[in-house]
Amino acid sequence: MDGLMMDFQLTLPTLLRRAETYFGEQEVVTRLPDKSFHRYTYSDMARRAKQLAVALGELGLERGDRVATLSWNHYQHLEAYFGIPCGGFVLHTLNLRLHPDDIGYIASHAGDRALIVDASLAPLVEQFRGRTQIEHVFVVEDSYEELLASSNSDDWREPELDENEAAAMCYTSGTTGMPKGVVYSHRSTILHTLGVAAANPLGVGISERDVILPVVPMFHANAWGYPYIAAMIGAKQVFPGPYLDPESLLDDFVQEGVTWTAGVPTIWLGILQLLDAHPGKWDLSHMKGMLVGGSAAPRAMIAGFQERHDLVVCHGWGMTETSPVASMAALPGELANADDDTKFDYIAMQGFPLALVELRARDESGHEIPHDGETMGELEVRGPWVASAYYESPDEAGRWTDDGWFKTGDIVSFDPHGHIQIKDRSKDVIKSGGEWISSVELENALMAHPAVAEAAVIAIPDEKWQERPLAAVVLKDGAAATAEELREFLAPQFAKWWLPDRFEFVGEIPKTAVGKFRKTALREQFAQQPAVTTT
Ligand code: ADP
């Protein structure tokens, strides 16, 4: 017997209609390049998004054509997030921090036909446009405005979209190889929006009363869904434009009453240092906290925000391939009254999957690993917002198992409650004498040392053990620590053979385009080099 429910397609025009109808007066605020603030409402956004949809059609673009953006987080980017897919086109967010050659490769591989670009980034376009199929370029605050002015939002007719049609695409940032295209459908986007909004991480869910500032770039994995989530729940959105330094962000948090934000740990490490250095300078009493992910959030950072600034850090895990949010930290009910140390141990893990997402992990012989908190295996994921293939990359089919799970390349353990702990990427885990050492755990422990600002641990080749850990450490301004002290600091927490053999003190850790440690660069730098500082 079939159910007797409507065959209602899960598509983005529904979200746009909702934002416009119920939250039309809610504000969208953007920090402009000249540092002043631009303000308008969801009504204005919806009108302009429809103008964009109409105008792109009038250019002769066809259903399914890719329209790229090369932009910071701002209201025009939000218009593109809605207008492009609601016109039946595919939003392709290009990562402005990549090398022009890589952007060119990605735009050409995706077959982008049009591009919306920030004025400050327009010169970059000239460096790669020649190798792409881009026919139209619209510059924000310039020809983009002319494009909108050429059309009328009343002419917008909702294309009868099938929920499985593509809404957006994003290329993996290439931390571990050539960028690969992930294509989100309208359905996956709507379900991801619902799934993230439904999560009530650590009891700090978000609603219409919240003010959300996504620090995570809109060119990286949908800004973790926040532009859509905020529009769906009717929350005010604040966009920081190009100003992502800790001081500007803290100013935005205070001035706009931000309650919830999201980004990678490197951003929050910088913000925590500034808050600690200037107690009382920024009044964040209205703020609830932040979603942190993209790489492992150090436990000491999570505890620091909570204990010293009363801010909740919710640790999430995900990938471009999982839209991206797939799991969030949680505290099992029986630990509600546990001491803070036990609680932080828990919420420093990457939690359990959002509803509708499923996780498992298998060891090298293909057996599912037990939930014992120790055994490590490769994490596999499936669910309605997990990619089933990369765009036109048949060589990558091996990333999916025969029974339809995506192999993440992340090495994890599951604790007895089923919470995942990301131990490493399979390419970063240190294989010493046939055993695995988690670089992430060593890094997190090092970043709990009061003198350490950042630490990245990499494998270096070793004749006897195959690989051994090396720690690259950035000290806080004015702080001092020797290799010997750091080794002693780690010793009580780890088996002796886990302790790094070498500590290198560096000015900064090289980062990828989305702010993660670029370990390939560190390996190149140190693998061949004789040690400068050994213990
Ligand atoms: P790239 O693969 O190019 O870095 P993604 O942004 O898709 O691009 O990265 C996804 C990867 O980031 C995951 O496979 C995982 O290794 C890492 N990651 C994401 N969130 C976390 C987290 N909370 N803790 C540890 N690693 C994380």
Short mmCIF file of N, CA, C and O in Angstrom, two decimals, residues 191-308:
data_model
loop_
_atom_site.label_atom_id
_atom_site.label_comp_id
_atom_site.label_asym_id
_atom_site.label_seq_id
_atom_site.Cartn_x
_atom_site.Cartn_y
_atom_site.Cartn_z
N LEU A 191 17.36 19.16 2.60
CA LEU A 191 17.45 18.21 3.72
C LEU A 191 18.64 18.54 4.63
O LEU A 191 18.54 18.42 5.85
N HIS A 192 19.74 18.99 4.04
CA HIS A 192 20.89 19.40 4.85
C HIS A 192 20.50 20.61 5.72
O HIS A 192 20.81 20.66 6.92
N THR A 193 19.78 21.55 5.12
CA THR A 193 19.34 22.73 5.86
C THR A 193 18.49 22.30 7.06
O THR A 193 18.70 22.75 8.19
N LEU A 194 17.53 21.43 6.80
CA LEU A 194 16.67 20.94 7.88
C LEU A 194 17.48 20.17 8.92
O LEU A 194 17.28 20.34 10.12
N GLY A 195 18.38 19.34 8.43
CA GLY A 195 19.14 18.48 9.34
C GLY A 195 20.02 19.28 10.28
O GLY A 195 20.08 19.01 11.48
N VAL A 196 20.70 20.31 9.75
CA VAL A 196 21.58 21.11 10.60
C VAL A 196 20.72 21.95 11.55
O VAL A 196 21.03 22.09 12.74
N ALA A 197 19.62 22.51 11.02
CA ALA A 197 18.77 23.36 11.86
C ALA A 197 18.13 22.54 12.98
O ALA A 197 17.90 23.06 14.07
N ALA A 198 17.84 21.27 12.70
CA ALA A 198 17.16 20.44 13.70
C ALA A 198 18.11 20.02 14.82
O ALA A 198 17.68 19.69 15.91
N ALA A 199 19.40 20.04 14.53
CA ALA A 199 20.34 19.64 15.58
C ALA A 199 20.32 20.72 16.66
O ALA A 199 20.20 21.90 16.37
N ASN A 200 20.42 20.26 17.87
CA ASN A 200 20.37 21.20 18.99
C ASN A 200 21.67 21.00 19.76
O ASN A 200 21.68 20.48 20.86
N PRO A 201 22.79 21.38 19.11
CA PRO A 201 24.08 20.97 19.65
C PRO A 201 24.29 21.49 21.06
O PRO A 201 24.20 22.69 21.30
N LEU A 202 24.55 20.58 21.96
CA LEU A 202 24.87 20.93 23.34
C LEU A 202 23.82 21.87 23.93
O LEU A 202 24.12 22.74 24.74
N GLY A 203 22.58 21.70 23.45
CA GLY A 203 21.47 22.49 24.01
C GLY A 203 21.46 23.94 23.58
O GLY A 203 20.77 24.76 24.18
N VAL A 204 22.21 24.29 22.53
CA VAL A 204 22.18 25.68 22.07
C VAL A 204 21.69 25.76 20.62
O VAL A 204 22.41 26.21 19.74
N GLY A 205 20.47 25.33 20.41
CA GLY A 205 19.89 25.40 19.06
C GLY A 205 19.68 26.85 18.64
O GLY A 205 19.76 27.76 19.46
N ILE A 206 19.39 27.05 17.35
CA ILE A 206 19.20 28.42 16.87
C ILE A 206 17.78 28.62 16.36
O ILE A 206 17.14 27.66 15.92
N SER A 207 17.30 29.85 16.43
CA SER A 207 15.93 30.15 16.01
C SER A 207 15.87 31.55 15.42
O SER A 207 16.90 32.22 15.26
N GLU A 208 14.63 32.00 15.17
CA GLU A 208 14.39 33.32 14.60
C GLU A 208 15.02 34.44 15.43
O GLU A 208 15.34 35.50 14.92
N ARG A 209 15.19 34.19 16.71
CA ARG A 209 15.73 35.24 17.58
C ARG A 209 17.25 35.36 17.48
O ARG A 209 17.85 36.23 18.08
N ASP A 210 17.87 34.44 16.75
CA ASP A 210 19.34 34.47 16.68
C ASP A 210 19.85 35.40 15.59
O ASP A 210 19.14 35.74 14.65
N VAL A 211 21.10 35.79 15.78
CA VAL A 211 21.82 36.60 14.78
C VAL A 211 23.04 35.78 14.39
O VAL A 211 23.90 35.49 15.21
N ILE A 212 23.08 35.39 13.12
CA ILE A 212 24.09 34.41 12.68
C ILE A 212 25.12 35.08 11.78
O ILE A 212 24.75 35.76 10.81
N LEU A 213 26.37 34.88 12.12
CA LEU A 213 27.46 35.40 11.28
C LEU A 213 28.33 34.23 10.85
O LEU A 213 29.09 33.69 11.66
N PRO A 214 28.18 33.77 9.60
CA PRO A 214 29.06 32.68 9.15
C PRO A 214 30.43 33.24 8.79
O PRO A 214 30.55 34.00 7.84
N VAL A 215 31.45 32.86 9.57
CA VAL A 215 32.82 33.25 9.21
C VAL A 215 33.30 32.34 8.09
O VAL A 215 34.05 32.73 7.21
N VAL A 216 32.83 31.09 8.15
CA VAL A 216 33.21 30.13 7.11
C VAL A 216 32.78 30.73 5.77
O VAL A 216 31.66 31.22 5.61
N PRO A 217 33.71 30.75 4.81
CA PRO A 217 33.41 31.44 3.56
C PRO A 217 32.27 30.80 2.78
O PRO A 217 32.10 29.59 2.79
N MET A 218 31.51 31.65 2.10
CA MET A 218 30.44 31.14 1.25
C MET A 218 31.02 30.41 0.03
O MET A 218 30.29 29.73 -0.68
N PHE A 219 32.33 30.54 -0.19
CA PHE A 219 32.95 29.78 -1.30
C PHE A 219 33.43 28.42 -0.81
O PHE A 219 34.00 27.66 -1.56
N HIS A 220 33.23 28.12 0.44
CA HIS A 220 33.68 26.82 0.96
C HIS A 220 32.50 26.04 1.50
O HIS A 220 31.96 26.37 2.55
N ALA A 221 32.09 25.01 0.77
CA ALA A 221 31.06 24.09 1.25
C ALA A 221 29.83 24.83 1.80
O ALA A 221 29.41 24.62 2.94
N ASN A 222 29.27 25.69 0.96
CA ASN A 222 27.97 26.34 1.27
C ASN A 222 27.97 27.12 2.57
O ASN A 222 26.91 27.29 3.18
N ALA A 223 29.13 27.61 3.00
CA ALA A 223 29.19 28.28 4.32
C ALA A 223 28.48 27.40 5.35
O ALA A 223 27.79 27.89 6.25
N TRP A 224 28.68 26.09 5.21
CA TRP A 224 28.12 25.08 6.11
C TRP A 224 26.60 25.17 6.20
O TRP A 224 25.99 24.76 7.19
N GLY A 225 26.00 25.72 5.14
CA GLY A 225 24.53 25.74 5.08
C GLY A 225 23.92 26.94 5.77
O GLY A 225 22.70 27.14 5.70
N TYR A 226 24.70 27.79 6.44
CA TYR A 226 24.10 28.86 7.25
C TYR A 226 23.27 29.87 6.46
O TYR A 226 22.23 30.31 6.95
N PRO A 227 23.67 30.27 5.25
CA PRO A 227 22.80 31.21 4.54
C PRO A 227 21.39 30.65 4.34
O PRO A 227 20.40 31.37 4.47
N TYR A 228 21.30 29.35 4.07
CA TYR A 228 19.98 28.74 3.88
C TYR A 228 19.28 28.51 5.22
O TYR A 228 18.07 28.70 5.35
N ILE A 229 20.06 28.08 6.21
CA ILE A 229 19.46 27.81 7.53
C ILE A 229 18.86 29.09 8.10
O ILE A 229 17.71 29.12 8.55
N ALA A 230 19.64 30.18 8.05
CA ALA A 230 19.16 31.44 8.61
C ALA A 230 17.90 31.90 7.89
O ALA A 230 16.93 32.35 8.52
N ALA A 231 17.88 31.75 6.56
CA ALA A 231 16.70 32.17 5.81
C ALA A 231 15.50 31.30 6.17
O ALA A 231 14.36 31.78 6.23
N MET A 232 15.74 30.03 6.41
CA MET A 232 14.62 29.12 6.72
C MET A 232 14.02 29.42 8.09
O MET A 232 12.81 29.41 8.26
N ILE A 233 14.90 29.70 9.07
CA ILE A 233 14.36 29.93 10.42
C ILE A 233 14.07 31.40 10.66
O ILE A 233 13.49 31.76 11.68
N GLY A 234 14.48 32.27 9.74
CA GLY A 234 14.18 33.69 9.87
C GLY A 234 15.13 34.43 10.78
O GLY A 234 14.78 35.46 11.35
N ALA A 235 16.35 33.94 10.89
CA ALA A 235 17.34 34.63 11.73
C ALA A 235 18.00 35.77 10.95
O ALA A 235 18.15 35.69 9.73
N LYS A 236 18.37 36.80 11.67
CA LYS A 236 19.17 37.88 11.05
C LYS A 236 20.52 37.30 10.64
O LYS A 236 21.09 36.49 11.37
N GLN A 237 21.02 37.74 9.48
CA GLN A 237 22.34 37.27 9.04
C GLN A 237 23.29 38.46 8.98
O GLN A 237 22.89 39.54 8.53
N VAL A 238 24.50 38.22 9.38
CA VAL A 238 25.53 39.26 9.28
C VAL A 238 26.70 38.68 8.48
O VAL A 238 27.17 37.58 8.77
N PHE A 239 27.13 39.44 7.47
CA PHE A 239 28.25 38.97 6.65
C PHE A 239 29.46 39.88 6.86
O PHE A 239 29.33 41.10 6.78
N PRO A 240 30.62 39.27 7.10
CA PRO A 240 31.79 40.08 7.42
C PRO A 240 32.54 40.63 6.21
O PRO A 240 33.57 41.29 6.39
N GLY A 241 32.04 40.38 4.98
CA GLY A 241 32.78 40.86 3.81
C GLY A 241 34.18 40.29 3.84
O GLY A 241 34.38 39.14 4.28
N PRO A 242 35.17 41.08 3.41
CA PRO A 242 36.54 40.52 3.38
C PRO A 242 37.24 40.59 4.73
O PRO A 242 38.39 40.18 4.83
N TYR A 243 36.57 41.09 5.77
CA TYR A 243 37.27 41.34 7.04
C TYR A 243 37.14 40.15 7.99
O TYR A 243 36.21 40.07 8.77
N LEU A 244 38.10 39.24 7.88
CA LEU A 244 38.04 38.01 8.67
C LEU A 244 39.10 37.98 9.76
O LEU A 244 39.34 36.93 10.36
N ASP A 245 39.75 39.10 10.01
CA ASP A 245 40.74 39.13 11.10
C ASP A 245 40.00 39.14 12.43
O ASP A 245 38.85 39.61 12.52
N PRO A 246 40.63 38.60 13.49
CA PRO A 246 39.93 38.46 14.77
C PRO A 246 39.33 39.76 15.29
O PRO A 246 38.21 39.79 15.77
N GLU A 247 40.04 40.84 15.14
CA GLU A 247 39.56 42.11 15.70
C GLU A 247 38.28 42.57 14.99
O GLU A 247 37.30 42.94 15.65
N SER A 248 38.25 42.53 13.67
CA SER A 248 37.05 42.95 12.93
C SER A 248 35.88 42.06 13.29
O SER A 248 34.75 42.52 13.44
N LEU A 249 36.15 40.75 13.39
CA LEU A 249 35.05 39.83 13.70
C LEU A 249 34.48 40.13 15.08
O LEU A 249 33.26 40.19 15.26
N LEU A 250 35.37 40.35 16.05
CA LEU A 250 34.87 40.66 17.40
C LEU A 250 34.06 41.96 17.39
O LEU A 250 33.02 42.05 18.04
N ASP A 251 34.52 42.94 16.63
CA ASP A 251 33.75 44.19 16.52
C ASP A 251 32.36 43.91 15.94
O ASP A 251 31.36 44.43 16.42
N ASP A 252 32.32 43.07 14.89
CA ASP A 252 31.02 42.73 14.29
C ASP A 252 30.12 42.01 15.30
O ASP A 252 28.92 42.28 15.37
N PHE A 253 30.71 41.08 16.05
CA PHE A 253 29.91 40.32 17.03
C PHE A 253 29.22 41.29 18.01
O PHE A 253 28.05 41.13 18.34
N VAL A 254 30.00 42.28 18.45
CA VAL A 254 29.45 43.22 19.45
C VAL A 254 28.43 44.14 18.79
O VAL A 254 27.28 44.24 19.22
N GLN A 255 28.84 44.78 17.71
CA GLN A 255 27.98 45.80 17.10
C GLN A 255 26.66 45.24 16.61
O GLN A 255 25.62 45.88 16.74
N GLU A 256 26.65 44.03 16.04
CA GLU A 256 25.42 43.50 15.47
C GLU A 256 24.72 42.50 16.38
O GLU A 256 23.74 41.87 15.99
N GLY A 257 25.23 42.32 17.58
CA GLY A 257 24.57 41.42 18.53
C GLY A 257 24.57 39.97 18.07
O GLY A 257 23.58 39.24 18.25
N VAL A 258 25.67 39.54 17.45
CA VAL A 258 25.75 38.17 16.92
C VAL A 258 25.61 37.15 18.07
O VAL A 258 26.25 37.30 19.11
N THR A 259 24.77 36.14 17.85
CA THR A 259 24.60 35.11 18.89
C THR A 259 25.24 33.79 18.49
O THR A 259 25.57 32.97 19.33
N TRP A 260 25.39 33.57 17.17
CA TRP A 260 25.91 32.28 16.72
C TRP A 260 26.80 32.48 15.51
O TRP A 260 26.48 33.29 14.63
N THR A 261 27.91 31.78 15.49
CA THR A 261 28.85 31.94 14.38
C THR A 261 29.48 30.59 14.06
O THR A 261 29.23 29.60 14.77
N ALA A 262 30.28 30.53 13.01
CA ALA A 262 30.81 29.24 12.58
C ALA A 262 32.07 29.43 11.76
O ALA A 262 32.14 30.36 10.95
N GLY A 263 33.05 28.55 11.97
CA GLY A 263 34.27 28.64 11.18
C GLY A 263 35.30 27.60 11.61
O GLY A 263 35.06 26.81 12.53
N VAL A 264 36.45 27.64 10.94
CA VAL A 264 37.51 26.65 11.22
C VAL A 264 38.30 27.03 12.47
O VAL A 264 38.35 28.20 12.85
N PRO A 265 38.95 26.04 13.13
CA PRO A 265 39.62 26.32 14.40
C PRO A 265 40.66 27.43 14.34
O PRO A 265 40.82 28.17 15.31
N THR A 266 41.37 27.58 13.21
CA THR A 266 42.43 28.60 13.19
C THR A 266 41.86 29.99 13.48
O THR A 266 42.50 30.81 14.14
N ILE A 267 40.65 30.26 12.99
CA ILE A 267 40.01 31.56 13.25
C ILE A 267 39.78 31.71 14.76
O ILE A 267 40.06 32.75 15.35
N TRP A 268 39.26 30.65 15.37
CA TRP A 268 38.87 30.76 16.79
C TRP A 268 40.08 30.78 17.71
O TRP A 268 40.04 31.39 18.77
N LEU A 269 41.17 30.13 17.28
CA LEU A 269 42.40 30.20 18.09
C LEU A 269 42.86 31.66 18.18
O LEU A 269 43.22 32.15 19.25
N GLY A 270 42.78 32.36 17.04
CA GLY A 270 43.18 33.77 17.01
C GLY A 270 42.26 34.62 17.88
O GLY A 270 42.70 35.51 18.61
N ILE A 271 40.97 34.35 17.78
CA ILE A 271 39.99 35.13 18.55
C ILE A 271 40.17 34.89 20.05
O ILE A 271 40.13 35.83 20.85
N LEU A 272 40.41 33.64 20.40
CA LEU A 272 40.57 33.32 21.84
C LEU A 272 41.80 34.05 22.40
O LEU A 272 41.74 34.61 23.50
N GLN A 273 42.87 34.04 21.63
CA GLN A 273 44.08 34.75 22.11
C GLN A 273 43.80 36.22 22.36
O GLN A 273 44.24 36.80 23.34
N LEU A 274 43.05 36.83 21.43
CA LEU A 274 42.76 38.26 21.55
C LEU A 274 41.84 38.52 22.76
O LEU A 274 42.04 39.48 23.51
N LEU A 275 40.84 37.67 22.92
CA LEU A 275 39.92 37.84 24.06
C LEU A 275 40.68 37.70 25.38
O LEU A 275 40.45 38.44 26.33
N ASP A 276 41.58 36.72 25.42
CA ASP A 276 42.35 36.49 26.65
C ASP A 276 43.28 37.67 26.94
O ASP A 276 43.50 38.04 28.09
N ALA A 277 43.82 38.24 25.85
CA ALA A 277 44.79 39.33 26.04
C ALA A 277 44.11 40.63 26.45
O ALA A 277 44.74 41.51 27.03
N HIS A 278 42.82 40.80 26.10
CA HIS A 278 42.12 42.06 26.41
C HIS A 278 40.80 41.78 27.11
O HIS A 278 39.73 41.98 26.54
N PRO A 279 40.88 41.32 28.36
CA PRO A 279 39.63 40.97 29.04
C PRO A 279 38.70 42.19 29.13
O PRO A 279 39.16 43.29 29.39
N GLY A 280 37.43 41.96 28.83
CA GLY A 280 36.45 43.04 28.98
C GLY A 280 36.35 43.97 27.79
O GLY A 280 35.45 44.80 27.71
N LYS A 281 37.28 43.86 26.83
CA LYS A 281 37.24 44.82 25.70
C LYS A 281 36.01 44.59 24.82
O LYS A 281 35.42 45.53 24.31
N TRP A 282 35.65 43.33 24.59
CA TRP A 282 34.47 43.03 23.77
C TRP A 282 33.41 42.38 24.66
O TRP A 282 33.68 41.34 25.27
N ASP A 283 32.24 42.96 24.71
CA ASP A 283 31.17 42.40 25.53
C ASP A 283 30.40 41.37 24.70
O ASP A 283 29.63 41.73 23.80
N LEU A 284 30.65 40.10 24.99
CA LEU A 284 30.00 39.03 24.22
C LEU A 284 28.92 38.34 25.05
O LEU A 284 28.59 37.18 24.79
N SER A 285 28.37 39.05 26.01
CA SER A 285 27.42 38.39 26.92
C SER A 285 26.15 37.92 26.19
O SER A 285 25.47 37.02 26.66
N HIS A 286 25.84 38.52 25.04
CA HIS A 286 24.64 38.12 24.28
C HIS A 286 24.89 36.86 23.45
O HIS A 286 23.99 36.29 22.87
N MET A 287 26.17 36.45 23.34
CA MET A 287 26.53 35.41 22.37
C MET A 287 26.41 34.02 22.99
O MET A 287 26.77 33.82 24.13
N LYS A 288 25.88 33.07 22.19
CA LYS A 288 25.77 31.69 22.70
C LYS A 288 27.03 30.89 22.38
O LYS A 288 27.56 30.19 23.22
N GLY A 289 27.47 30.95 21.14
CA GLY A 289 28.65 30.17 20.81
C GLY A 289 28.84 30.00 19.32
O GLY A 289 28.39 30.85 18.54
N MET A 290 29.47 28.91 18.95
CA MET A 290 29.89 28.75 17.57
C MET A 290 30.01 27.27 17.19
O MET A 290 30.28 26.43 18.04
N LEU A 291 29.79 27.01 15.91
CA LEU A 291 30.08 25.69 15.37
C LEU A 291 31.51 25.74 14.82
O LEU A 291 31.84 26.65 14.06
N VAL A 292 32.32 24.79 15.24
CA VAL A 292 33.71 24.77 14.80
C VAL A 292 34.00 23.43 14.15
O VAL A 292 33.68 22.38 14.72
N GLY A 293 34.59 23.45 12.98
CA GLY A 293 34.92 22.20 12.30
C GLY A 293 35.83 22.48 11.12
O GLY A 293 36.37 23.57 11.01
N GLY A 294 35.99 21.49 10.26
CA GLY A 294 36.89 21.64 9.12
C GLY A 294 38.25 21.06 9.43
O GLY A 294 38.93 20.53 8.57
N SER A 295 38.68 21.18 10.66
CA SER A 295 39.78 20.39 11.20
C SER A 295 39.54 20.30 12.70
O SER A 295 38.62 20.96 13.21
N ALA A 296 40.33 19.51 13.39
CA ALA A 296 40.00 19.20 14.78
C ALA A 296 40.10 20.44 15.67
O ALA A 296 41.12 21.14 15.66
N ALA A 297 39.06 20.70 16.42
CA ALA A 297 39.09 21.82 17.37
C ALA A 297 39.81 21.33 18.63
O ALA A 297 39.38 20.37 19.26
N PRO A 298 40.91 22.00 19.02
CA PRO A 298 41.64 21.54 20.20
C PRO A 298 40.77 21.61 21.46
O PRO A 298 40.03 22.59 21.66
N ARG A 299 40.88 20.60 22.28
CA ARG A 299 40.10 20.55 23.52
C ARG A 299 40.37 21.79 24.38
O ARG A 299 39.45 22.36 24.98
N ALA A 300 41.66 22.21 24.43
CA ALA A 300 42.00 23.36 25.27
C ALA A 300 41.29 24.62 24.78
O ALA A 300 40.93 25.49 25.57
N MET A 301 41.07 24.71 23.48
CA MET A 301 40.36 25.88 22.95
C MET A 301 38.88 25.83 23.33
O MET A 301 38.29 26.83 23.74
N ILE A 302 38.30 24.64 23.22
CA ILE A 302 36.89 24.47 23.58
C ILE A 302 36.70 24.84 25.05
O ILE A 302 35.79 25.60 25.41
N ALA A 303 37.60 24.32 25.90
CA ALA A 303 37.49 24.60 27.33
C ALA A 303 37.75 26.08 27.61
O ALA A 303 37.09 26.70 28.45
N GLY A 304 38.70 26.68 26.90
CA GLY A 304 39.05 28.09 27.11
C GLY A 304 37.86 29.01 26.84
O GLY A 304 37.57 29.91 27.62
N PHE A 305 37.16 28.77 25.73
CA PHE A 305 36.00 29.61 25.41
C PHE A 305 34.91 29.44 26.48
O PHE A 305 34.29 30.40 26.89
N GLN A 306 34.71 28.20 26.89
CA GLN A 306 33.64 27.94 27.84
C GLN A 306 33.98 28.53 29.22
O GLN A 306 33.17 29.25 29.81
N GLU A 307 35.17 28.22 29.70
CA GLU A 307 35.51 28.60 31.07
C GLU A 307 35.80 30.09 31.24
O GLU A 307 35.41 30.70 32.22
N ARG A 308 36.47 30.66 30.26
CA ARG A 308 36.89 32.06 30.43
C ARG A 308 35.93 33.05 29.79
O ARG A 308 35.88 34.21 30.17
#
